[in-house]
PDB file of N, CA and C in Angstrom:
ATOM      1  N   MET A1179     106.838 132.386 104.171  1.00  0.00           N
ATOM      2  CA  MET A1179     107.239 131.849 102.885  1.00  0.00           C
ATOM      3  C   MET A1179     106.318 130.668 102.545  1.00  0.00           C
ATOM      4  N   PRO A1180     105.701 130.668 101.364  1.00  0.00           N
ATOM      5  CA  PRO A1180     104.801 129.570 100.978  1.00  0.00           C
ATOM      6  C   PRO A1180     105.574 128.287 100.749  1.00  0.00           C
ATOM      7  N   PRO A1181     104.927 127.143 100.995  1.00  0.00           N
ATOM      8  CA  PRO A1181     105.624 125.873 100.764  1.00  0.00           C
ATOM      9  C   PRO A1181     105.977 125.709  99.289  1.00  0.00           C
ATOM     10  N   ASP A1182     107.055 125.021  99.052  1.00  0.00           N
ATOM     11  CA  ASP A1182     107.507 124.754  97.693  1.00  0.00           C
ATOM     12  C   ASP A1182     106.488 123.847  97.009  1.00  0.00           C
ATOM     13  N   ILE A1183     105.880 124.349  95.945  1.00  0.00           N
ATOM     14  CA  ILE A1183     104.847 123.593  95.226  1.00  0.00           C
ATOM     15  C   ILE A1183     105.404 122.271  94.703  1.00  0.00           C
ATOM     16  N   SER A1184     106.626 122.280  94.183  1.00  0.00           N
ATOM     17  CA  SER A1184     107.175 121.036  93.640  1.00  0.00           C
ATOM     18  C   SER A1184     107.402 120.009  94.745  1.00  0.00           C
ATOM     19  N   THR A1185     107.828 120.448  95.928  1.00  0.00           N
ATOM     20  CA  THR A1185     108.002 119.535  97.049  1.00  0.00           C
ATOM     21  C   THR A1185     106.656 118.977  97.475  1.00  0.00           C
ATOM     22  N   SER A1186     105.669 119.842  97.556  1.00  0.00           N
ATOM     23  CA  SER A1186     104.319 119.416  97.930  1.00  0.00           C
ATOM     24  C   SER A1186     103.768 118.413  96.919  1.00  0.00           C
ATOM     25  N   ALA A1187     103.965 118.680  95.654  1.00  0.00           N
ATOM     26  CA  ALA A1187     103.480 117.774  94.601  1.00  0.00           C
ATOM     27  C   ALA A1187     104.201 116.432  94.679  1.00  0.00           C
ATOM     28  N   HIS A1188     105.507 116.470  94.973  1.00  0.00           N
ATOM     29  CA  HIS A1188     106.281 115.231  95.089  1.00  0.00           C
ATOM     30  C   HIS A1188     105.788 114.384  96.262  1.00  0.00           C
ATOM     31  N   VAL A1189     105.546 115.030  97.407  1.00  0.00           N
ATOM     32  CA  VAL A1189     105.040 114.313  98.581  1.00  0.00           C
ATOM     33  C   VAL A1189     103.683 113.702  98.265  1.00  0.00           C
ATOM     34  N   GLN A1190     102.804 114.464  97.630  1.00  0.00           N
ATOM     35  CA  GLN A1190     101.471 113.969  97.265  1.00  0.00           C
ATOM     36  C   GLN A1190     101.592 112.754  96.337  1.00  0.00           C
ATOM     37  N   ARG A1191     102.495 112.843  95.368  1.00  0.00           N
ATOM     38  CA  ARG A1191     102.690 111.737  94.429  1.00  0.00           C
ATOM     39  C   ARG A1191     103.254 110.517  95.154  1.00  0.00           C
ATOM     40  N   SER A1192     104.219 110.730  96.048  1.00  0.00           N
ATOM     41  CA  SER A1192     104.786 109.620  96.813  1.00  0.00           C
ATOM     42  C   SER A1192     103.737 108.947  97.678  1.00  0.00           C
ATOM     43  N   LEU A1193     102.903 109.754  98.323  1.00  0.00           N
ATOM     44  CA  LEU A1193     101.821 109.191  99.148  1.00  0.00           C
ATOM     45  C   LEU A1193     100.870 108.354  98.308  1.00  0.00           C
ATOM     46  N   ARG A1194     100.478 108.882  97.185  1.00  0.00           N
ATOM     47  CA  ARG A1194      99.551 108.147  96.314  1.00  0.00           C
ATOM     48  C   ARG A1194     100.184 106.861  95.793  1.00  0.00           C
ATOM     49  N   GLN A1195     101.461 106.915  95.430  1.00  0.00           N
ATOM     50  CA  GLN A1195     102.148 105.710  94.971  1.00  0.00           C
ATOM     51  C   GLN A1195     102.202 104.672  96.087  1.00  0.00           C
ATOM     52  N   CYS A1196     102.502 105.127  97.292  1.00  0.00           N
ATOM     53  CA  CYS A1196     102.576 104.200  98.426  1.00  0.00           C
ATOM     54  C   CYS A1196     101.200 103.625  98.758  1.00  0.00           C
ATOM     55  N   LEU A1197     100.176 104.440  98.717  1.00  0.00           N
ATOM     56  CA  LEU A1197      98.833 103.931  98.993  1.00  0.00           C
ATOM     57  C   LEU A1197      98.414 102.903  97.955  1.00  0.00           C
ATOM     58  N   SER A1198      98.760 103.149  96.711  1.00  0.00           N
ATOM     59  CA  SER A1198      98.453 102.190  95.650  1.00  0.00           C
ATOM     60  C   SER A1198      99.215 100.881  95.879  1.00  0.00           C
ATOM     61  N   THR A1199     100.480 100.985  96.238  1.00  0.00           N
ATOM     62  CA  THR A1199     101.295  99.803  96.522  1.00  0.00           C
ATOM     63  C   THR A1199     100.744  99.046  97.721  1.00  0.00           C
ATOM     64  N   VAL A1200     100.389  99.780  98.774  1.00  0.00           N
ATOM     65  CA  VAL A1200      99.816  99.159  99.972  1.00  0.00           C
ATOM     66  C   VAL A1200      98.542  98.402  99.623  1.00  0.00           C
ATOM     67  N   ALA A1201      97.670  99.024  98.834  1.00  0.00           N
ATOM     68  CA  ALA A1201      96.420  98.357  98.438  1.00  0.00           C
ATOM     69  C   ALA A1201      96.711  97.058  97.698  1.00  0.00           C
ATOM     70  N   GLU A1202      97.649  97.101  96.773  1.00  0.00           N
ATOM     71  CA  GLU A1202      98.004  95.902  95.997  1.00  0.00           C
ATOM     72  C   GLU A1202      98.597  94.817  96.895  1.00  0.00           C
ATOM     73  N   LEU A1203      99.522  95.210  97.760  1.00  0.00           N
ATOM     74  CA  LEU A1203     100.170  94.223  98.629  1.00  0.00           C
ATOM     75  C   LEU A1203      99.190  93.615  99.628  1.00  0.00           C
ATOM     76  N   LEU A1204      98.299  94.436 100.162  1.00  0.00           N
ATOM     77  CA  LEU A1204      97.288  93.895 101.074  1.00  0.00           C
ATOM     78  C   LEU A1204      96.472  92.822 100.361  1.00  0.00           C
ATOM     79  N   TYR A1205      96.004  93.149  99.168  1.00  0.00           N
ATOM     80  CA  TYR A1205      95.205  92.198  98.394  1.00  0.00           C
ATOM     81  C   TYR A1205      95.996  90.921  98.109  1.00  0.00           C
ATOM     82  N   ASN A1206      97.242  91.088  97.679  1.00  0.00           N
ATOM     83  CA  ASN A1206      98.079  89.922  97.331  1.00  0.00           C
ATOM     84  C   ASN A1206      98.398  89.038  98.522  1.00  0.00           C
ATOM     85  N   HIS A1207      98.279  89.582  99.733  1.00  0.00           N
ATOM     86  CA  HIS A1207      98.597  88.817 100.941  1.00  0.00           C
ATOM     87  C   HIS A1207      97.352  88.485 101.766  1.00  0.00           C
ATOM     88  N   GLY A1208      96.198  88.533 101.113  1.00  0.00           N
ATOM     89  CA  GLY A1208      94.971  88.066 101.746  1.00  0.00           C
ATOM     90  C   GLY A1208      94.276  89.034 102.684  1.00  0.00           C
ATOM     91  N   HIS A1209      94.625  90.312 102.604  1.00  0.00           N
ATOM     92  CA  HIS A1209      93.973  91.320 103.431  1.00  0.00           C
ATOM     93  C   HIS A1209      93.019  92.148 102.573  1.00  0.00           C
ATOM     94  N   VAL A1210      92.156  92.893 103.206  1.00  0.00           N
ATOM     95  CA  VAL A1210      91.274  93.821 102.521  1.00  0.00           C
ATOM     96  C   VAL A1210      91.669  95.239 102.915  1.00  0.00           C
ATOM     97  N   LEU A1211      91.278  96.226 102.110  1.00  0.00           N
ATOM     98  CA  LEU A1211      91.643  97.610 102.405  1.00  0.00           C
ATOM     99  C   LEU A1211      91.132  98.076 103.760  1.00  0.00           C
ATOM    100  N   GLU A1212      89.968  97.577 104.158  1.00  0.00           N
ATOM    101  CA  GLU A1212      89.405  97.988 105.443  1.00  0.00           C
ATOM    102  C   GLU A1212      90.315  97.629 106.617  1.00  0.00           C
ATOM    103  N   THR A1213      91.250  96.715 106.386  1.00  0.00           N
ATOM    104  CA  THR A1213      92.212  96.372 107.429  1.00  0.00           C
ATOM    105  C   THR A1213      92.961  97.620 107.887  1.00  0.00           C
ATOM    106  N   VAL A1214      93.298  98.500 106.953  1.00  0.00           N
ATOM    107  CA  VAL A1214      94.035  99.717 107.318  1.00  0.00           C
ATOM    108  C   VAL A1214      93.180 100.971 107.301  1.00  0.00           C
ATOM    109  N   THR A1215      91.995 100.922 106.683  1.00  0.00           N
ATOM    110  CA  THR A1215      91.175 102.137 106.616  1.00  0.00           C
ATOM    111  C   THR A1215      90.240 102.287 107.802  1.00  0.00           C
ATOM    112  N   LEU A1216      89.962 101.213 108.502  1.00  0.00           N
ATOM    113  CA  LEU A1216      89.107 101.314 109.686  1.00  0.00           C
ATOM    114  C   LEU A1216      89.996 101.513 110.912  1.00  0.00           C
ATOM    115  N   PRO A1217      89.835 102.634 111.610  1.00  0.00           N
ATOM    116  CA  PRO A1217      90.736 102.972 112.713  1.00  0.00           C
ATOM    117  C   PRO A1217      90.811 101.928 113.827  1.00  0.00           C
ATOM    118  N   HIS A1218      89.756 101.156 114.032  1.00  0.00           N
ATOM    119  CA  HIS A1218      89.756 100.162 115.111  1.00  0.00           C
ATOM    120  C   HIS A1218      90.323  98.810 114.675  1.00  0.00           C
ATOM    121  N   ARG A1219      90.657  98.660 113.398  1.00  0.00           N
ATOM    122  CA  ARG A1219      91.240  97.396 112.924  1.00  0.00           C
ATOM    123  C   ARG A1219      92.748  97.535 112.846  1.00  0.00           C
ATOM    124  N   GLY A1220      93.308  97.491 111.684  1.00  0.00           N
ATOM    125  CA  GLY A1220      94.739  97.676 111.503  1.00  0.00           C
ATOM    126  C   GLY A1220      95.501  96.375 111.354  1.00  0.00           C
ATOM    127  N   LEU A1221      96.746  96.526 110.945  1.00  0.00           N
ATOM    128  CA  LEU A1221      97.640  95.387 110.769  1.00  0.00           C
ATOM    129  C   LEU A1221      98.452  95.188 112.039  1.00  0.00           C
ATOM    130  N   ALA A1222      98.420  93.979 112.560  1.00  0.00           N
ATOM    131  CA  ALA A1222      99.208  93.637 113.747  1.00  0.00           C
ATOM    132  C   ALA A1222     100.687  93.578 113.357  1.00  0.00           C
ATOM    133  N   HIS A1223     101.559  93.656 114.358  1.00  0.00           N
ATOM    134  CA  HIS A1223     103.003  93.625 114.099  1.00  0.00           C
ATOM    135  C   HIS A1223     103.425  92.364 113.355  1.00  0.00           C
ATOM    136  N   GLN A1224     102.791  91.239 113.635  1.00  0.00           N
ATOM    137  CA  GLN A1224     103.113  89.995 112.937  1.00  0.00           C
ATOM    138  C   GLN A1224     102.797  90.120 111.447  1.00  0.00           C
ATOM    139  N   ASP A1225     101.654  90.734 111.125  1.00  0.00           N
ATOM    140  CA  ASP A1225     101.282  90.942 109.722  1.00  0.00           C
ATOM    141  C   ASP A1225     102.249  91.902 109.034  1.00  0.00           C
ATOM    142  N   LEU A1226     102.639  92.969 109.740  1.00  0.00           N
ATOM    143  CA  LEU A1226     103.602  93.921 109.180  1.00  0.00           C
ATOM    144  C   LEU A1226     104.935  93.240 108.902  1.00  0.00           C
ATOM    145  N   SER A1227     105.378  92.440 109.830  1.00  0.00           N
ATOM    146  CA  SER A1227     106.634  91.726 109.666  1.00  0.00           C
ATOM    147  C   SER A1227     106.578  90.796 108.462  1.00  0.00           C
ATOM    148  N   SER A1228     105.465  90.100 108.313  1.00  0.00           N
ATOM    149  CA  SER A1228     105.285  89.197 107.176  1.00  0.00           C
ATOM    150  C   SER A1228     105.308  89.968 105.857  1.00  0.00           C
ATOM    151  N   LEU A1229     104.622  91.118 105.818  1.00  0.00           N
ATOM    152  CA  LEU A1229     104.616  91.934 104.604  1.00  0.00           C
ATOM    153  C   LEU A1229     106.011  92.462 104.284  1.00  0.00           C
ATOM    154  N   LYS A1230     106.734  92.924 105.288  1.00  0.00           N
ATOM    155  CA  LYS A1230     108.088  93.442 105.074  1.00  0.00           C
ATOM    156  C   LYS A1230     109.008  92.353 104.541  1.00  0.00           C
ATOM    157  N   THR A1231     108.839  91.124 105.039  1.00  0.00           N
ATOM    158  CA  THR A1231     109.679  90.011 104.620  1.00  0.00           C
ATOM    159  C   THR A1231     109.374  89.585 103.187  1.00  0.00           C
ATOM    160  N   SER A1232     108.108  89.540 102.832  1.00  0.00           N
ATOM    161  CA  SER A1232     107.727  89.017 101.519  1.00  0.00           C
ATOM    162  C   SER A1232     107.633  90.083 100.431  1.00  0.00           C
ATOM    163  N   ALA A1233     107.579  91.361 100.804  1.00  0.00           N
ATOM    164  CA  ALA A1233     107.458  92.433  99.812  1.00  0.00           C
ATOM    165  C   ALA A1233     108.392  93.580 100.198  1.00  0.00           C
ATOM    166  N   SER A1234     109.509  93.672  99.505  1.00  0.00           N
ATOM    167  CA  SER A1234     110.536  94.649  99.870  1.00  0.00           C
ATOM    168  C   SER A1234     110.028  96.089  99.853  1.00  0.00           C
ATOM    169  N   GLU A1235     109.078  96.402  98.999  1.00  0.00           N
ATOM    170  CA  GLU A1235     108.581  97.772  98.905  1.00  0.00           C
ATOM    171  C   GLU A1235     107.675  98.166 100.077  1.00  0.00           C
ATOM    172  N   TRP A1236     107.197  97.199 100.848  1.00  0.00           N
ATOM    173  CA  TRP A1236     106.318  97.517 101.969  1.00  0.00           C
ATOM    174  C   TRP A1236     107.005  98.436 102.976  1.00  0.00           C
ATOM    175  N   GLY A1237     108.212  98.118 103.370  1.00  0.00           N
ATOM    176  CA  GLY A1237     108.922  98.899 104.385  1.00  0.00           C
ATOM    177  C   GLY A1237     109.067 100.357 103.995  1.00  0.00           C
ATOM    178  N   THR A1238     109.443 100.611 102.751  1.00  0.00           N
ATOM    179  CA  THR A1238     109.593 101.981 102.266  1.00  0.00           C
ATOM    180  C   THR A1238     108.257 102.710 102.304  1.00  0.00           C
ATOM    181  N   CYS A1239     107.211 102.050 101.827  1.00  0.00           N
ATOM    182  CA  CYS A1239     105.886 102.684 101.832  1.00  0.00           C
ATOM    183  C   CYS A1239     105.413 102.957 103.252  1.00  0.00           C
ATOM    184  N   GLN A1240     105.644 102.038 104.144  1.00  0.00           N
ATOM    185  CA  GLN A1240     105.238 102.249 105.530  1.00  0.00           C
ATOM    186  C   GLN A1240     105.954 103.469 106.104  1.00  0.00           C
ATOM    187  N   GLN A1241     107.239 103.592 105.830  1.00  0.00           N
ATOM    188  CA  GLN A1241     108.004 104.750 106.313  1.00  0.00           C
ATOM    189  C   GLN A1241     107.466 106.055 105.742  1.00  0.00           C
ATOM    190  N   VAL A1242     107.182 106.071 104.450  1.00  0.00           N
ATOM    191  CA  VAL A1242     106.643 107.278 103.804  1.00  0.00           C
ATOM    192  C   VAL A1242     105.298 107.644 104.415  1.00  0.00           C
ATOM    193  N   LEU A1243     104.429 106.652 104.600  1.00  0.00           N
ATOM    194  CA  LEU A1243     103.102 106.923 105.157  1.00  0.00           C
ATOM    195  C   LEU A1243     103.185 107.436 106.590  1.00  0.00           C
ATOM    196  N   GLU A1244     104.058 106.850 107.387  1.00  0.00           N
ATOM    197  CA  GLU A1244     104.204 107.300 108.771  1.00  0.00           C
ATOM    198  C   GLU A1244     104.832 108.693 108.830  1.00  0.00           C
ATOM    199  N   ALA A1245     105.882 108.928 108.047  1.00  0.00           N
ATOM    200  CA  ALA A1245     106.573 110.222 108.065  1.00  0.00           C
ATOM    201  C   ALA A1245     105.662 111.356 107.614  1.00  0.00           C
ATOM    202  N   SER A1246     104.749 111.072 106.714  1.00  0.00           N
ATOM    203  CA  SER A1246     103.837 112.094 106.205  1.00  0.00           C
ATOM    204  C   SER A1246     102.564 112.200 107.043  1.00  0.00           C
ATOM    205  N   GLU A1247     102.490 111.378 108.077  1.00  0.00           N
ATOM    206  CA  GLU A1247     101.333 111.324 108.970  1.00  0.00           C
ATOM    207  C   GLU A1247     100.059 110.855 108.267  1.00  0.00           C
ATOM    208  N   ALA A1248     100.233 110.029 107.231  1.00  0.00           N
ATOM    209  CA  ALA A1248      99.101 109.413 106.560  1.00  0.00           C
ATOM    210  C   ALA A1248      98.767 108.063 107.203  1.00  0.00           C
ATOM    211  N   ALA A1249      99.670 107.571 108.058  1.00  0.00           N
ATOM    212  CA  ALA A1249      99.448 106.317 108.771  1.00  0.00           C
ATOM    213  C   ALA A1249     100.092 106.410 110.150  1.00  0.00           C
ATOM    214  N   THR A1250      99.576 105.593 111.043  1.00  0.00           N
ATOM    215  CA  THR A1250     100.081 105.576 112.419  1.00  0.00           C
ATOM    216  C   THR A1250      99.722 104.232 113.032  1.00  0.00           C
ATOM    217  N   PHE A1251      99.972 104.095 114.315  1.00  0.00           N
ATOM    218  CA  PHE A1251      99.550 102.904 115.041  1.00  0.00           C
ATOM    219  C   PHE A1251      98.401 103.305 115.958  1.00  0.00           C
ATOM    220  N   ASN A1252      97.342 102.511 115.943  1.00  0.00           N
ATOM    221  CA  ASN A1252      96.180 102.820 116.779  1.00  0.00           C
ATOM    222  C   ASN A1252      96.430 102.417 118.229  1.00  0.00           C
ATOM    223  N   GLU A1253      95.424 102.603 119.068  1.00  0.00           N
ATOM    224  CA  GLU A1253      95.579 102.312 120.499  1.00  0.00           C
ATOM    225  C   GLU A1253      95.824 100.835 120.788  1.00  0.00           C
ATOM    226  N   TYR A1254      95.602  99.973 119.792  1.00  0.00           N
ATOM    227  CA  TYR A1254      95.857  98.542 119.947  1.00  0.00           C
ATOM    228  C   TYR A1254      97.236  98.163 119.405  1.00  0.00           C
ATOM    229  N   GLY A1255      97.995  99.163 118.964  1.00  0.00           N
ATOM    230  CA  GLY A1255      99.324  98.911 118.413  1.00  0.00           C
ATOM    231  C   GLY A1255      99.304  98.383 116.999  1.00  0.00           C
ATOM    232  N   ARG A1256      98.214  98.621 116.293  1.00  0.00           N
ATOM    233  CA  ARG A1256      98.066  98.135 114.918  1.00  0.00           C
ATOM    234  C   ARG A1256      98.230  99.287 113.932  1.00  0.00           C
ATOM    235  N   PHE A1257      98.798  98.986 112.786  1.00  0.00           N
ATOM    236  CA  PHE A1257      99.069  99.968 111.738  1.00  0.00           C
ATOM    237  C   PHE A1257      97.789 100.310 111.000  1.00  0.00           C
ATOM    238  N   VAL A1258      97.419 101.591 110.996  1.00  0.00           N
ATOM    239  CA  VAL A1258      96.207 102.065 110.322  1.00  0.00           C
ATOM    240  C   VAL A1258      96.486 103.390 109.621  1.00  0.00           C
ATOM    241  N   LEU A1259      95.626 103.727 108.680  1.00  0.00           N
ATOM    242  CA  LEU A1259      95.698 105.029 108.049  1.00  0.00           C
ATOM    243  C   LEU A1259      95.055 106.069 108.954  1.00  0.00           C
ATOM    244  N   THR A1260      95.588 107.280 108.895  1.00  0.00           N
ATOM    245  CA  THR A1260      94.989 108.410 109.614  1.00  0.00           C
ATOM    246  C   THR A1260      93.847 108.957 108.760  1.00  0.00           C
ATOM    247  N   GLY A1261      93.182 109.974 109.252  1.00  0.00           N
ATOM    248  CA  GLY A1261      92.117 110.617 108.482  1.00  0.00           C
ATOM    249  C   GLY A1261      92.593 111.065 107.113  1.00  0.00           C
ATOM    250  N   MET A1262      93.776 111.662 107.057  1.00  0.00           N
ATOM    251  CA  MET A1262      94.326 112.110 105.783  1.00  0.00           C
ATOM    252  C   MET A1262      94.601 110.915 104.868  1.00  0.00           C
ATOM    253  N   GLY A1263      95.174 109.855 105.404  1.00  0.00           N
ATOM    254  CA  GLY A1263      95.454 108.669 104.604  1.00  0.00           C
ATOM    255  C   GLY A1263      94.181 108.037 104.064  1.00  0.00           C
ATOM    256  N   ARG A1264      93.147 107.986 104.916  1.00  0.00           N
ATOM    257  CA  ARG A1264      91.862 107.437 104.467  1.00  0.00           C
ATOM    258  C   ARG A1264      91.250 108.310 103.371  1.00  0.00           C
ATOM    259  N   GLU A1265      91.377 109.632 103.510  1.00  0.00           N
ATOM    260  CA  GLU A1265      90.832 110.533 102.501  1.00  0.00           C
ATOM    261  C   GLU A1265      91.528 110.339 101.157  1.00  0.00           C
ATOM    262  N   LEU A1266      92.845 110.215 101.183  1.00  0.00           N
ATOM    263  CA  LEU A1266      93.574 109.957  99.937  1.00  0.00           C
ATOM    264  C   LEU A1266      93.179 108.609  99.340  1.00  0.00           C
ATOM    265  N   MET A1267      93.047 107.598 100.186  1.00  0.00           N
ATOM    266  CA  MET A1267      92.632 106.275  99.708  1.00  0.00           C
ATOM    267  C   MET A1267      91.246 106.368  99.075  1.00  0.00           C
ATOM    268  N   PHE A1268      90.357 107.120  99.703  1.00  0.00           N
ATOM    269  CA  PHE A1268      89.009 107.324  99.157  1.00  0.00           C
ATOM    270  C   PHE A1268      89.091 108.007  97.790  1.00  0.00           C
ATOM    271  N   ASP A1269      89.905 109.056  97.695  1.00  0.00           N
ATOM    272  CA  ASP A1269      90.053 109.771  96.421  1.00  0.00           C
ATOM    273  C   ASP A1269      90.535 108.843  95.315  1.00  0.00           C
ATOM    274  N   MET A1270      91.405 107.914  95.674  1.00  0.00           N
ATOM    275  CA  MET A1270      92.000 107.042  94.672  1.00  0.00           C
ATOM    276  C   MET A1270      91.117 105.842  94.308  1.00  0.00           C
ATOM    277  N   PHE A1271      90.467 105.241  95.310  1.00  0.00           N
ATOM    278  CA  PHE A1271      89.798 103.961  95.079  1.00  0.00           C
ATOM    279  C   PHE A1271      88.296 103.993  95.295  1.00  0.00           C
ATOM    280  N   GLY A1272      87.746 105.114  95.723  1.00  0.00           N
ATOM    281  CA  GLY A1272      86.315 105.206  95.900  1.00  0.00           C
ATOM    282  C   GLY A1272      85.875 104.986  97.328  1.00  0.00           C
ATOM    283  N   GLU A1273      84.622 105.241  97.556  1.00  0.00           N
ATOM    284  CA  GLU A1273      84.045 105.245  98.899  1.00  0.00           C
ATOM    285  C   GLU A1273      84.231 103.939  99.641  1.00  0.00           C
ATOM    286  N   GLY A1274      84.049 102.818  98.974  1.00  0.00           N
ATOM    287  CA  GLY A1274      84.156 101.522  99.642  1.00  0.00           C
ATOM    288  C   GLY A1274      85.538 101.260 100.214  1.00  0.00           C
ATOM    289  N   ALA A1275      86.576 101.834  99.599  1.00  0.00           N
ATOM    290  CA  ALA A1275      87.940 101.595 100.056  1.00  0.00           C
ATOM    291  C   ALA A1275      88.233 102.278 101.386  1.00  0.00           C
ATOM    292  N   ALA A1276      87.554 103.358 101.649  1.00  0.00           N
ATOM    293  CA  ALA A1276      87.857 104.115 102.852  1.00  0.00           C
ATOM    294  C   ALA A1276      86.616 104.308 103.712  1.00  0.00           C
ATOM    295  N   ASP A1277      85.693 103.398 103.608  1.00  0.00           N
ATOM    296  CA  ASP A1277      84.449 103.484 104.376  1.00  0.00           C
ATOM    297  C   ASP A1277      84.742 103.289 105.845  1.00  0.00           C
ATOM    298  N   CYS A1278      84.488 104.310 106.612  1.00  0.00           N
ATOM    299  CA  CYS A1278      84.799 104.259 108.048  1.00  0.00           C
ATOM    300  C   CYS A1278      83.555 104.068 108.895  1.00  0.00           C
ATOM    301  N   ALA A1279      82.439 103.756 108.291  1.00  0.00           N
ATOM    302  CA  ALA A1279      81.177 103.594 109.037  1.00  0.00           C
ATOM    303  C   ALA A1279      81.200 102.339 109.864  1.00  0.00           C
TER     304      ALA A1279
END
């Protein structure tokens, strides 16, 4: 049975909305997009806690990104986007936003 197109479209829209929110919140809190787009960087737990405390929408977006496998924690325990998350970020904001070089 093929996946429900409307469900797929909704998930895609939710991911894009969350990525847009994440980009805005990172900027507003003194971070750059590369903080989450570079696999070896990421947001430390202290930074995540600060974002959750100061921006109520962060927690929801983090949950959506993790549940959809667009974000995870790297080997250093830091929150980063996965390959799929970086690709979506690139599609939305351009090459510089998701530059993994």
